[in-house]
């Protein structure tokens, strides 16, 4: 604040006359002003006499100030606590004889100079001596309700664990009456009242007393501040003169019982201190004035140096008068307003800032100029000329004349806009996802903790939804991460548009989003119904195509739901939502599932299977079985390769269980490569036997294999390393694998087709069966799904579908094979429909290669 002190000294002489004129104007405006004064009977400090006039020390002092200022005083008699209530509600304007405390400063305004010093004593009947606080133990103490003595004794009782019984009363006389009547042991009262009235009640003062307190006139918070300022100024003038009306009044009301007391001594010392301080200030000002006149040239040089210093400081320094007009600005202010200093001085903020900023600045400035506060505030100021906003850390303090009167404020404002922006950026990085701008895992967990606690406290429900995009990795692998990021941003935007403001949507990581729903109905069934409706809406919304920069893309989502009532804590809730998500995926994805208690057992089993699966390849637990495929003329055409897994602990594991798991965890790629390698080695061995040389092997592909960028190279390298004939390798695809990125799939099929590799479309007729795609795909074979074969004898529709597939294959010059042939009747029906290639239990079950037979299994 040294800058403000230096500027204030230069500014003091210029503003003195103006400040005096303003003071005179303000004083003149207060004439004939009515003031309602709250009075509780506490002689000799304050009371109302029989004529309704104020009396006592505070009463006489206020009457004298009112006479000078032209105020019309209207006393209102009330007990202490009710007076305080009327004051804070604004029903009375001013109340005397109030001790300052931080708690009261929250709802009341005080002047600065104490009007009186007082302390309290304990009064009791003879034999009830109180010499120390411990003597109060077990005593009943009558004390004025809501007074400083009341709160002091209450704190002593609680902090020192003294069993003191407080009897709150409305007046000090009532406290003395209780003690005199034996209904209380001790009364606490100010020495002014107690020393005068104790004898009338046959009470005596004890040795133990309260510490002195400062007493003031007070108003409701920020009300009648000009009245307090006038009282403060008058008290300062009186207390500076030992012969003043103030000391005469205190002396008059203190006699005969209170002469030459410690309070008077304290007031005299305070007056002497003020006199010395004012004299010192006056001497400094006088010395400075004379020195300025003698050394005007030196002053100008100093002023130039000071101006240079203030203009070099990286802060906005300024002085404003009591009417908020700039009286001094440094170079930084001139730069901010894009004006020279002479065009700023004399004007208020309304010329430079927008209305909202001006209102905020004047509110803060009033606290300094009228309440005398030193403030440190963050201020967001918007320039009227450009609309640009800056954030300042402003320190403002009052500048006073030697008599204590505030004539201006000095402010130092540092532009912290960049710092606040950096703080906001750090907060954004710490709590929000960089890609989607959604809350991240950390912020979600904080909000979830709060929501979980609130639900437990108020008895409502809540839920979390784990949303996972199905097969999102395929998009990243085929199109790249930039396209994947674009889809994630669009998904975040689409999800956010479906939620309430009270809900939280967060990105939990990767392609997983979490929705936190709070304050749902307390009934679990109603809450679950609402969550289910939202889950349905979210899945429908996500199933709509996304328009990416490169293409239109469709994706589905799996959702796991856990209600707050499913868990005892947040960690458990997250775990159970994750279990529900796993359940949705294991059921085929593109669905939502609520958590239930049976999921835990499924997860344990899945974990055991996954652990075994990770070791199966290296420990040679996998084997290949072959199911033969025959022509209607009895020739064996080849076989379909089927993967089998026998685990020492789990036993034989169904491919329907472990293949989806391998796809989920990514093990399908090394497993698929092993199957391809073994199949090609078997083809190479068959090539040397005239009986088996023409046999082919059909190898099933997973979606991950097909969309793997290295897939074509893998097949090429495997054929080359094993020496297998590519023409005898048939790769089987399903229709669902063709739905995503069909163009890339066609290119890969063409590349392998050029090597001689053949392709078969498995489960034909169960998917979308788009003829436009079928025409473009370099296929060699269609495979009739076993579901049509099973009911061919009973369902005319299935027979019609098979007939259509056969006709389609014939027109496109594609071989057609029927799988799942289990009975002679089915075989004969297929033959009559024109089918010539077959596979199924009737012809041969899957078996090791050693059990394959070239002998015809076709029924006669």
XYZ file of N, CA, C and O in Angstrom, residues 784 788 792-793 795-796 798-807 826-836 838:
112
model
N -26.809 -72.329 -47.017
C -28.167 -72.240 -46.496
C -28.130 -72.514 -44.993
O -27.612 -73.545 -44.545
N -33.387 -72.982 -41.699
C -34.327 -73.247 -42.796
C -34.426 -74.753 -43.065
O -35.503 -75.275 -43.371
N -37.833 -77.488 -43.035
C -38.188 -77.557 -44.457
C -39.365 -78.494 -44.713
O -40.142 -78.305 -45.656
N -39.528 -79.514 -43.861
C -40.608 -80.487 -44.070
C -41.954 -79.977 -43.559
O -43.008 -80.507 -43.950
N -42.660 -76.322 -42.809
C -42.964 -74.916 -43.064
C -42.766 -74.612 -44.542
O -41.633 -74.618 -45.043
N -43.852 -74.356 -45.260
C -43.721 -74.043 -46.693
C -42.860 -72.812 -46.951
O -42.221 -72.713 -47.998
N -40.105 -71.907 -45.353
C -38.699 -72.303 -45.362
C -38.347 -72.998 -46.683
O -37.263 -72.769 -47.243
N -39.251 -73.843 -47.190
C -38.998 -74.506 -48.476
C -38.900 -73.475 -49.596
O -38.042 -73.576 -50.492
N -39.765 -72.452 -49.537
C -39.734 -71.401 -50.558
C -38.433 -70.609 -50.488
O -37.851 -70.244 -51.511
N -37.963 -70.345 -49.270
C -36.708 -69.593 -49.109
C -35.545 -70.398 -49.676
O -34.684 -69.864 -50.385
N -35.520 -71.704 -49.373
C -34.428 -72.548 -49.890
C -34.467 -72.584 -51.416
O -33.426 -72.489 -52.084
N -35.658 -72.709 -51.965
C -35.792 -72.732 -53.435
C -35.273 -71.416 -54.035
O -34.584 -71.414 -55.062
N -35.574 -70.290 -53.353
C -35.126 -68.973 -53.847
C -33.602 -68.866 -53.783
O -32.963 -68.361 -54.709
N -33.014 -69.334 -52.679
C -31.559 -69.262 -52.538
C -30.879 -70.096 -53.611
O -29.870 -69.687 -54.207
N -31.422 -71.263 -53.856
C -30.845 -72.121 -54.890
C -30.940 -71.458 -56.260
O -29.994 -71.489 -57.057
N -32.080 -70.825 -56.535
C -32.242 -70.133 -57.822
C -31.293 -68.951 -57.913
O -30.695 -68.687 -58.978
N -34.979 -84.802 -44.535
C -34.487 -83.456 -44.872
C -33.606 -83.517 -46.110
O -33.701 -82.675 -47.012
N -32.759 -84.548 -46.145
C -31.867 -84.692 -47.303
C -32.668 -84.875 -48.585
O -32.385 -84.257 -49.603
N -33.674 -85.698 -48.542
C -34.458 -85.963 -49.741
C -35.229 -84.719 -50.179
O -35.334 -84.430 -51.375
N -35.759 -83.971 -49.187
C -36.482 -82.747 -49.531
C -35.555 -81.743 -50.193
O -35.924 -81.075 -51.171
N -34.353 -81.598 -49.688
C -33.383 -80.673 -50.271
C -32.994 -81.102 -51.683
O -32.828 -80.274 -52.583
N -32.848 -82.408 -51.849
C -32.501 -82.922 -53.182
C -33.604 -82.594 -54.184
O -33.334 -82.192 -55.321
N -34.864 -82.795 -53.749
C -35.980 -82.496 -54.639
C -36.030 -81.008 -54.994
O -36.479 -80.641 -56.083
N -35.568 -80.143 -54.081
C -35.566 -78.706 -54.353
C -34.393 -78.314 -55.258
O -34.331 -77.179 -55.717
N -33.450 -79.229 -55.469
C -32.350 -78.955 -56.386
C -31.019 -78.739 -55.722
O -30.045 -78.366 -56.373
N -30.916 -78.966 -54.408
C -29.638 -78.779 -53.703
C -28.728 -79.964 -54.001
O -29.169 -81.126 -54.034
N -27.392 -79.674 -54.188
C -26.446 -80.724 -54.551
C -25.290 -80.887 -53.552
O -24.533 -81.845 -53.654
N -24.067 -80.854 -49.317
C -24.690 -81.018 -48.012
C -23.630 -81.115 -46.915
O -22.516 -81.565 -47.137
